[in-house]
CSV table of C-alpha atoms in Angstrom, one decimal:
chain,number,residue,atom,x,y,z
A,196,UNK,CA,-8.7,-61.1,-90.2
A,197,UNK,CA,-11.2,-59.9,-87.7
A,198,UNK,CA,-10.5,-57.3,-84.8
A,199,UNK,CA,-12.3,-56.7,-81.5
A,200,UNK,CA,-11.7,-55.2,-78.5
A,201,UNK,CA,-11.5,-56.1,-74.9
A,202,UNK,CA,-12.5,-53.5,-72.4
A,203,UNK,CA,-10.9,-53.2,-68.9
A,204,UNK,CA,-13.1,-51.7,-66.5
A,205,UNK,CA,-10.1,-51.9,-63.8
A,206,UNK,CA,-10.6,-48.2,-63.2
A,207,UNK,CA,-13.9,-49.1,-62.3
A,208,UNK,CA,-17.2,-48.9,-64.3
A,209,UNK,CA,-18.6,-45.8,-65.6
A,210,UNK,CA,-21.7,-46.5,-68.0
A,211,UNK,CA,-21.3,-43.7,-69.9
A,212,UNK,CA,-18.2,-44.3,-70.6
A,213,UNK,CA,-18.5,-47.7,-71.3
A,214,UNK,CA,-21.3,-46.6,-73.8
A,215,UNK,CA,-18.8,-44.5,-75.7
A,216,UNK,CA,-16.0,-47.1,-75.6
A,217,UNK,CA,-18.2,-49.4,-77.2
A,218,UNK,CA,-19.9,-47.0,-79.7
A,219,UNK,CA,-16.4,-45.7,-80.9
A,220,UNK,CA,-15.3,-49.5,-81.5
A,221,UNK,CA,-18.5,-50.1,-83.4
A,222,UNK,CA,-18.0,-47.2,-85.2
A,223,UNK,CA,-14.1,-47.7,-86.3
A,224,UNK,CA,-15.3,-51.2,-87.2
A,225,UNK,CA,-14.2,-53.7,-85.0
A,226,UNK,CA,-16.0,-57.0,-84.7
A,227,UNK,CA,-16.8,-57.5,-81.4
A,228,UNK,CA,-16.4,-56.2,-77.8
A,229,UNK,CA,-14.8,-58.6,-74.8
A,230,UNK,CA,-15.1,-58.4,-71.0
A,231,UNK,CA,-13.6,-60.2,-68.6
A,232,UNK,CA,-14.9,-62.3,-65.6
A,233,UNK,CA,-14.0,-63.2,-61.7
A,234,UNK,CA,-16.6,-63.7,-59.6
A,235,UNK,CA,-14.6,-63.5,-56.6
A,236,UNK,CA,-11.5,-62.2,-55.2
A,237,UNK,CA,-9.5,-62.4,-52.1
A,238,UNK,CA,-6.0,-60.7,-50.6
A,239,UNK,CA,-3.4,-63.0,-51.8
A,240,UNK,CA,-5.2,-64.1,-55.3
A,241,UNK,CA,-2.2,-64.3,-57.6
A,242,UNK,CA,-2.0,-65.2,-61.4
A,243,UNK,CA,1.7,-65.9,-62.2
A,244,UNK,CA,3.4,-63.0,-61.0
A,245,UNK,CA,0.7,-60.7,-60.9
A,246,UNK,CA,-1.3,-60.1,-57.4
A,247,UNK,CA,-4.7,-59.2,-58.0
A,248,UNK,CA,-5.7,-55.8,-55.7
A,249,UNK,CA,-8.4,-57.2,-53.6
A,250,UNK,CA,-10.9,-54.1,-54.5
A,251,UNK,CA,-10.9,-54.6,-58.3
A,252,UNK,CA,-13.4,-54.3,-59.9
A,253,UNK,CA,-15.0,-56.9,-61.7
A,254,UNK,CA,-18.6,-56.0,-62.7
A,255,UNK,CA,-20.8,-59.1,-64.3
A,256,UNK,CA,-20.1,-59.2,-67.8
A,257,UNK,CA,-23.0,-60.5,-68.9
A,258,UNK,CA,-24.9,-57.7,-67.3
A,259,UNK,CA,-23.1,-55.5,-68.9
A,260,UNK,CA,-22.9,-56.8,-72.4
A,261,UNK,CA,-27.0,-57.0,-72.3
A,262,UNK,CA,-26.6,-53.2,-71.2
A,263,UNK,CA,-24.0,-52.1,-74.1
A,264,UNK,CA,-26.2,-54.3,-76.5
A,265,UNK,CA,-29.0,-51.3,-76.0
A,266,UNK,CA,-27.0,-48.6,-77.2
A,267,UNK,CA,-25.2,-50.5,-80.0
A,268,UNK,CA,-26.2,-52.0,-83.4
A,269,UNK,CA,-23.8,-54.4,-84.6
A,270,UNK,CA,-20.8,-54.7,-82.8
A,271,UNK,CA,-20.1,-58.7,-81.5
A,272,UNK,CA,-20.8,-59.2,-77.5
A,273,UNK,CA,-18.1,-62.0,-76.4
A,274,UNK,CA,-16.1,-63.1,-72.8
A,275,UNK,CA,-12.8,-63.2,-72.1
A,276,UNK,CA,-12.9,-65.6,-70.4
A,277,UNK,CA,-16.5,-66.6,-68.5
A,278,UNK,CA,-15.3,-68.7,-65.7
A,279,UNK,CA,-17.8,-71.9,-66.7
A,280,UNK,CA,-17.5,-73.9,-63.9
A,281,UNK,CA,-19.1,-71.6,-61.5
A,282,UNK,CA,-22.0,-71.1,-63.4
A,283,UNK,CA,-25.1,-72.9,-63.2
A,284,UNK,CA,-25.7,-74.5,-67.3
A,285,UNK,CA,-29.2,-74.1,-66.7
A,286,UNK,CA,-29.1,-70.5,-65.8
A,287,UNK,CA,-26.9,-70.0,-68.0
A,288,UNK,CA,-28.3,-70.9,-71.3
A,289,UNK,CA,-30.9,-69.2,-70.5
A,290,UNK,CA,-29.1,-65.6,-69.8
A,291,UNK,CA,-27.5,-65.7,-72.7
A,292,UNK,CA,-29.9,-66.8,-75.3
A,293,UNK,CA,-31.5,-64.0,-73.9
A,294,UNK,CA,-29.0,-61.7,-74.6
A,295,UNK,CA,-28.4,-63.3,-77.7
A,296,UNK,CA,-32.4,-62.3,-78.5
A,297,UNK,CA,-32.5,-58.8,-77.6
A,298,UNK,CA,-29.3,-58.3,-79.4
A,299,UNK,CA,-30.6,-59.8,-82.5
A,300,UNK,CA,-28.1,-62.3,-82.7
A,301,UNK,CA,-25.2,-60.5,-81.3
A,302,UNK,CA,-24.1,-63.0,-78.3
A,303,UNK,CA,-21.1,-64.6,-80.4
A,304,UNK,CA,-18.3,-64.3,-78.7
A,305,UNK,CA,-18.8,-65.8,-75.8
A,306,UNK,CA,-15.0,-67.4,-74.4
A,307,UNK,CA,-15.3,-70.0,-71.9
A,308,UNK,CA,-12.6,-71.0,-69.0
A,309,UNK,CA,-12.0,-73.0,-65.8
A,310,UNK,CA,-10.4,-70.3,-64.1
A,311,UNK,CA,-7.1,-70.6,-62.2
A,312,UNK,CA,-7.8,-68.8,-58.2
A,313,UNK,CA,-8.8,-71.8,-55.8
A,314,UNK,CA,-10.4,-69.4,-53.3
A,315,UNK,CA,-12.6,-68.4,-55.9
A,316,UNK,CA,-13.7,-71.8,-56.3
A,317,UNK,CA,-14.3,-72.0,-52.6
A,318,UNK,CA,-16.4,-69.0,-52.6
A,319,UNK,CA,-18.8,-70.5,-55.4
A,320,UNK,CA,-18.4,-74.0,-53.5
A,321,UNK,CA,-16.9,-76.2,-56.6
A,322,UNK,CA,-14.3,-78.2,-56.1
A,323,UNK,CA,-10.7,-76.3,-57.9
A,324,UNK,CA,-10.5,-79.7,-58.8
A,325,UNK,CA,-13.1,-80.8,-60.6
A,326,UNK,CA,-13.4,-77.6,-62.6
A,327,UNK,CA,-12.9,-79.0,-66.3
A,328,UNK,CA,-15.2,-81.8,-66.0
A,329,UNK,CA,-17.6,-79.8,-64.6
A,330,UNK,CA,-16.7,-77.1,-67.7
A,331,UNK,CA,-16.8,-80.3,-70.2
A,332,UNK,CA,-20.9,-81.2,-68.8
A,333,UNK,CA,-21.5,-77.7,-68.4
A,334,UNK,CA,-20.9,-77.0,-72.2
A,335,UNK,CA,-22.7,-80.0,-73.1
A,336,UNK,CA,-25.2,-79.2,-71.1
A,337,UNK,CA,-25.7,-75.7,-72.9
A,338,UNK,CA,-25.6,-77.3,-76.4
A,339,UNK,CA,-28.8,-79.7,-75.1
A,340,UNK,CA,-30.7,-76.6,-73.7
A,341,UNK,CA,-30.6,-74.9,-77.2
A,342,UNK,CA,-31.0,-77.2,-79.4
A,343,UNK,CA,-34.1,-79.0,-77.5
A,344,UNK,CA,-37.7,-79.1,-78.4
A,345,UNK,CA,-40.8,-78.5,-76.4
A,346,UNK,CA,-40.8,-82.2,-75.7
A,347,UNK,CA,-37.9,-81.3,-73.4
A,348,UNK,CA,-34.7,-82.9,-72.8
A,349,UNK,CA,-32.7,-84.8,-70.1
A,350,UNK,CA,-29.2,-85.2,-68.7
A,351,UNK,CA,-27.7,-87.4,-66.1
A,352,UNK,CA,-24.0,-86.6,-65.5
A,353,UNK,CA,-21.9,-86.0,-62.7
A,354,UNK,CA,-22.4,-82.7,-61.7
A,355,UNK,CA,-26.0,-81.4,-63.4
A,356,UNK,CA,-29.1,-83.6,-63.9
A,357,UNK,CA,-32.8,-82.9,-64.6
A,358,UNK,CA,-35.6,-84.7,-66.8
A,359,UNK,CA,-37.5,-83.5,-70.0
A,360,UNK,CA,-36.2,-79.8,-69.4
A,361,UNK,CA,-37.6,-77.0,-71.9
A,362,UNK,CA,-35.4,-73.7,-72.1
A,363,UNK,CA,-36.7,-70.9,-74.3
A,364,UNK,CA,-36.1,-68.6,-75.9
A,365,UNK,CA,-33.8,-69.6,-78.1
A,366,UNK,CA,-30.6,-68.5,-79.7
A,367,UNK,CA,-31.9,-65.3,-82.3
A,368,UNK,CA,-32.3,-67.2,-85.4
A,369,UNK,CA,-29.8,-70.3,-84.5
A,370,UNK,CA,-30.0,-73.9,-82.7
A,371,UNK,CA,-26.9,-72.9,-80.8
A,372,UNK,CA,-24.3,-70.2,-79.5
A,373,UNK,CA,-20.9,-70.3,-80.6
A,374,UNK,CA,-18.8,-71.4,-77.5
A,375,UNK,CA,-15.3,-70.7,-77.4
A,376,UNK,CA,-12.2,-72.4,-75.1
A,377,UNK,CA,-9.9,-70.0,-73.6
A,378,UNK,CA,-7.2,-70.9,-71.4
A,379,UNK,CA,-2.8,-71.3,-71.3
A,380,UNK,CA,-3.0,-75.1,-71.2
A,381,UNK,CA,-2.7,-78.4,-73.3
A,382,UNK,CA,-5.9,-79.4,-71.8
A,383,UNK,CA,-7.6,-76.2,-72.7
A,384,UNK,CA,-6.4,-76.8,-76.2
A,385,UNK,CA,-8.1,-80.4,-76.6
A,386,UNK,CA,-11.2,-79.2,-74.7
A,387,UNK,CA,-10.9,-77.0,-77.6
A,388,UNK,CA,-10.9,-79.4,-80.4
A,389,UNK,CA,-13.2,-81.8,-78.9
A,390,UNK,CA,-16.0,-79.8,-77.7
A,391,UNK,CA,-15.6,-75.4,-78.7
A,392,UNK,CA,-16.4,-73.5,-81.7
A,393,UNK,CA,-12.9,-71.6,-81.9
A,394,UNK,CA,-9.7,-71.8,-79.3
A,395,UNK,CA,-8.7,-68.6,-77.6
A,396,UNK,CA,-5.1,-69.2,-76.1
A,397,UNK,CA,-3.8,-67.0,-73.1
A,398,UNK,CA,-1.0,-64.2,-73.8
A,399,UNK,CA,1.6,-66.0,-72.2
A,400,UNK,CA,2.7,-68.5,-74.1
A,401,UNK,CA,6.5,-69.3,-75.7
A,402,UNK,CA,5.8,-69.6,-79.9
A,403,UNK,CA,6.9,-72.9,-79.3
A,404,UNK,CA,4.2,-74.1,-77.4
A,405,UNK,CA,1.5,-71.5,-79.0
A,406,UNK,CA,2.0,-73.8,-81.7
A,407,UNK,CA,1.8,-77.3,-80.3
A,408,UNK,CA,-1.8,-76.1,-78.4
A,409,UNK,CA,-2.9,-75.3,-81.9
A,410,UNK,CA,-1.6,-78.4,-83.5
A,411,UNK,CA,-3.4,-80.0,-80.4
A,412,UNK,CA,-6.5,-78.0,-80.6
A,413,UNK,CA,-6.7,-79.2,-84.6
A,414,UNK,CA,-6.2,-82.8,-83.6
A,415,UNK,CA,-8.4,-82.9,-81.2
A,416,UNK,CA,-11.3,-82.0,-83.3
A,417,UNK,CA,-10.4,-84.2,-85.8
A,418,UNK,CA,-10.3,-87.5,-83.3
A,419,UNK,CA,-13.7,-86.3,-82.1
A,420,UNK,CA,-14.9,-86.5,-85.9
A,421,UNK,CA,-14.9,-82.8,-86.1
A,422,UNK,CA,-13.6,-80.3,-89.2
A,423,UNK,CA,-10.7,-78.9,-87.6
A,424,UNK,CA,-11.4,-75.9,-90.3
A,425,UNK,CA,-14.2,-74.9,-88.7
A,426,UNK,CA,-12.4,-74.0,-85.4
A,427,UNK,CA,-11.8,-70.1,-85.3
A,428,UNK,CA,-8.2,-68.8,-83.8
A,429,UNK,CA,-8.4,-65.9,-81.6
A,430,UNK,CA,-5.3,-64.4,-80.3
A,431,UNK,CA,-4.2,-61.0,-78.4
A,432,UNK,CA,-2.5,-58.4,-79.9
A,433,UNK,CA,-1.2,-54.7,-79.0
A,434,UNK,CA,-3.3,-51.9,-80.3
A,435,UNK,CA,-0.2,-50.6,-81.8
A,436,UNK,CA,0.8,-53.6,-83.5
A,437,UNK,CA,2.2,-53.5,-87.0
A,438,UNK,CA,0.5,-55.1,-90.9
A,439,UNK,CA,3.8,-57.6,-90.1
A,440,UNK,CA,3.0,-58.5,-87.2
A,441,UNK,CA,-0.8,-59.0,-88.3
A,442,UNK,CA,0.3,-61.3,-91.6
A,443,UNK,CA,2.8,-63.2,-89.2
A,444,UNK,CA,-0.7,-64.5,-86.9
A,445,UNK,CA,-2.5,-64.6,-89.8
A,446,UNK,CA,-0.3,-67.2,-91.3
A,447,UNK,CA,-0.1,-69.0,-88.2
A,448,UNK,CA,-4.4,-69.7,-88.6
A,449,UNK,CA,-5.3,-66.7,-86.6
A,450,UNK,CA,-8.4,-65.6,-87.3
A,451,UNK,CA,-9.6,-63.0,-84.9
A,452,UNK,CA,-7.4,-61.1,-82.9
A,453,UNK,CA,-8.2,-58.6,-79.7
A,454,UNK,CA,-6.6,-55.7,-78.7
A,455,UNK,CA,-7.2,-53.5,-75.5
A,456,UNK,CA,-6.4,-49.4,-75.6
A,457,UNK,CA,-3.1,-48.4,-73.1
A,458,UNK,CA,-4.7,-45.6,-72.0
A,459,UNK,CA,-7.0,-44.9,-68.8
A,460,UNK,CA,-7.9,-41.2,-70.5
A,461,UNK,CA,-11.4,-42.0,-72.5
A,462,UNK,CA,-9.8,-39.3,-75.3
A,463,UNK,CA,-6.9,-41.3,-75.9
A,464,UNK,CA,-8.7,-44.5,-76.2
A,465,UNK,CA,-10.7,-43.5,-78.7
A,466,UNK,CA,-7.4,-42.1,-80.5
A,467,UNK,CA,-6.0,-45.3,-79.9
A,468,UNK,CA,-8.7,-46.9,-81.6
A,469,UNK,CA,-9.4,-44.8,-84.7
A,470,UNK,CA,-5.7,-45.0,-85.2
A,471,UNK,CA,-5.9,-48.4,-85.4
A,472,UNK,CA,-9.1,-48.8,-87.4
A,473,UNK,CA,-7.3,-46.4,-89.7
A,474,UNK,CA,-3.8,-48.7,-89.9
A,475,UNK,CA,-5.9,-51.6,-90.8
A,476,UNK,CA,-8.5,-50.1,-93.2
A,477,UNK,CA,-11.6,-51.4,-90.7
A,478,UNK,CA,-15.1,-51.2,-92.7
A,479,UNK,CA,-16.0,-47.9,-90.5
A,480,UNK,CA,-12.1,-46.1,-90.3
A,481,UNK,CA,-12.6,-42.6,-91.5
């Protein structure tokens, strides 16, 4: 089982702090670090019961995981989730094989999703919905960039087109960037399957059907003529969460699970952590 953590920067974003938070997870041995994504809120934006504050903040992750990447040396850089379909693929791959370069390889985490706020949509000017199709080109388009020659490469699809495209550099030492699936849906589960690297599955979800997206996501990849082996299984957890609980996801397929400290003191955080590291005997706990 692997361990990262996800770091909220709702109380806004301090670098310094942010430096310490990640060196202090590096150091305690977790895999990788997470950060979140909206590119736009509005008063009103709601996910299930919860009303996002129109002034949170929501710095760009990617900016920020190529600034942590400076000041760390092995910890994992990853999303959760980058909202896909308002990205340009182009620009994209290009931003994070970058990343992915001057981390020396470190840009493996990266967690795709479609998003769920219509007015963010609006503001980026996609259509809410068209969002997964454009997600499905969009990752296929990514895959092309990377793995293309100097001869170029073309794509004609719905949304993104060009002819006999180069994109360099590429991925440090690979053809191509892991790209995870994140999202609370059946669809997100086959998008999985048929096109990701690993399924990330939202937090709320009944057992019931946290099992039938993972069923889903396995079938999926096996239809497409994929090894359903191969896809990784990341999950949330509580940073106090017990060795049960842990053997309980792990024998459910989990593979990687990310936890984010409870407290807004930077002390305590780091408490949190080490305490956790410590539980679960990570490679740097002690």
């Amino acid at each position: 089982m692997k361990f990262a953590i996800s770091y909220s920067t709702a109380d806004g974003l301090d670098p310094d702090r942010f430096v310490a938070c990640a060196r202090h997870a590096e150091d305690c041995g977790f895999d990788g670090l997470y950060l979140p994504e909206h590119i736009a809120l509005y008063p009103g934006a709601t996910l299930g019961p919860f009303e996002f504050p129109p002034s949170l903040p929501y710095p760009d992750p990617l900016d920020c995981l190529a600034f942590v990447a400076a000041a760390t040396r092995r910890i994992l850089l990853g999303t959760a989730v980058l909202l896909l379909p308002y990205h340009h693929p182009v620009v994209l791959a290009k931003r994070l094989a970058t990343i992915d370069v001057l981390s020396k390889g470190r840009m493996r985490l990266l967690t795709v999703g479609l998003g769920t706020l219509p007015g963010e949509a609006r503001a980026t000017g996609v259509d809410f919905s068209s969002r997964g199709r454009r997600t499905d080109e969009a990752i296929d388009v990514l895959r092309l960039l990377w793995e293309g020659d100097e001869k170029g490469v073309s794509f004609d699809g719905e949304f993104f087109g060009f002819d006999d495209v180069t994109s360099y550099p590429k991925p440090y030492a690979a053809t191509r960037l892991p790209i995870h699936v994140g999202g609370s849906s059946r669809a997100a589960a086959r998008r999985a399957g048929r096109r990701g690297d690993g399924y990330f599955p939202g937090g709320a979800l009944t057992p019931e059907e946290r099992a039938i997206q993972w069923e889903l996501a396995r079938a999926a990849a096996a239809e497409a003529g994929r090894d359903p082996g191969r896809l990784e299984y990341t999950r949330w957890g509580s940073i106090d969460m017990s060795a049960e609980r842990v053997e309980q996801f792990a024998a459910q397929g989990v593979t990687r699970i990310v936890v984010s400290p409870t407290s807004a003191e930077p002390e305590h955080q780091r408490d949190e952590m080490s305490a956790f590291a410590e539980r679960f005997a990570l490679p740097g706990a002690g």
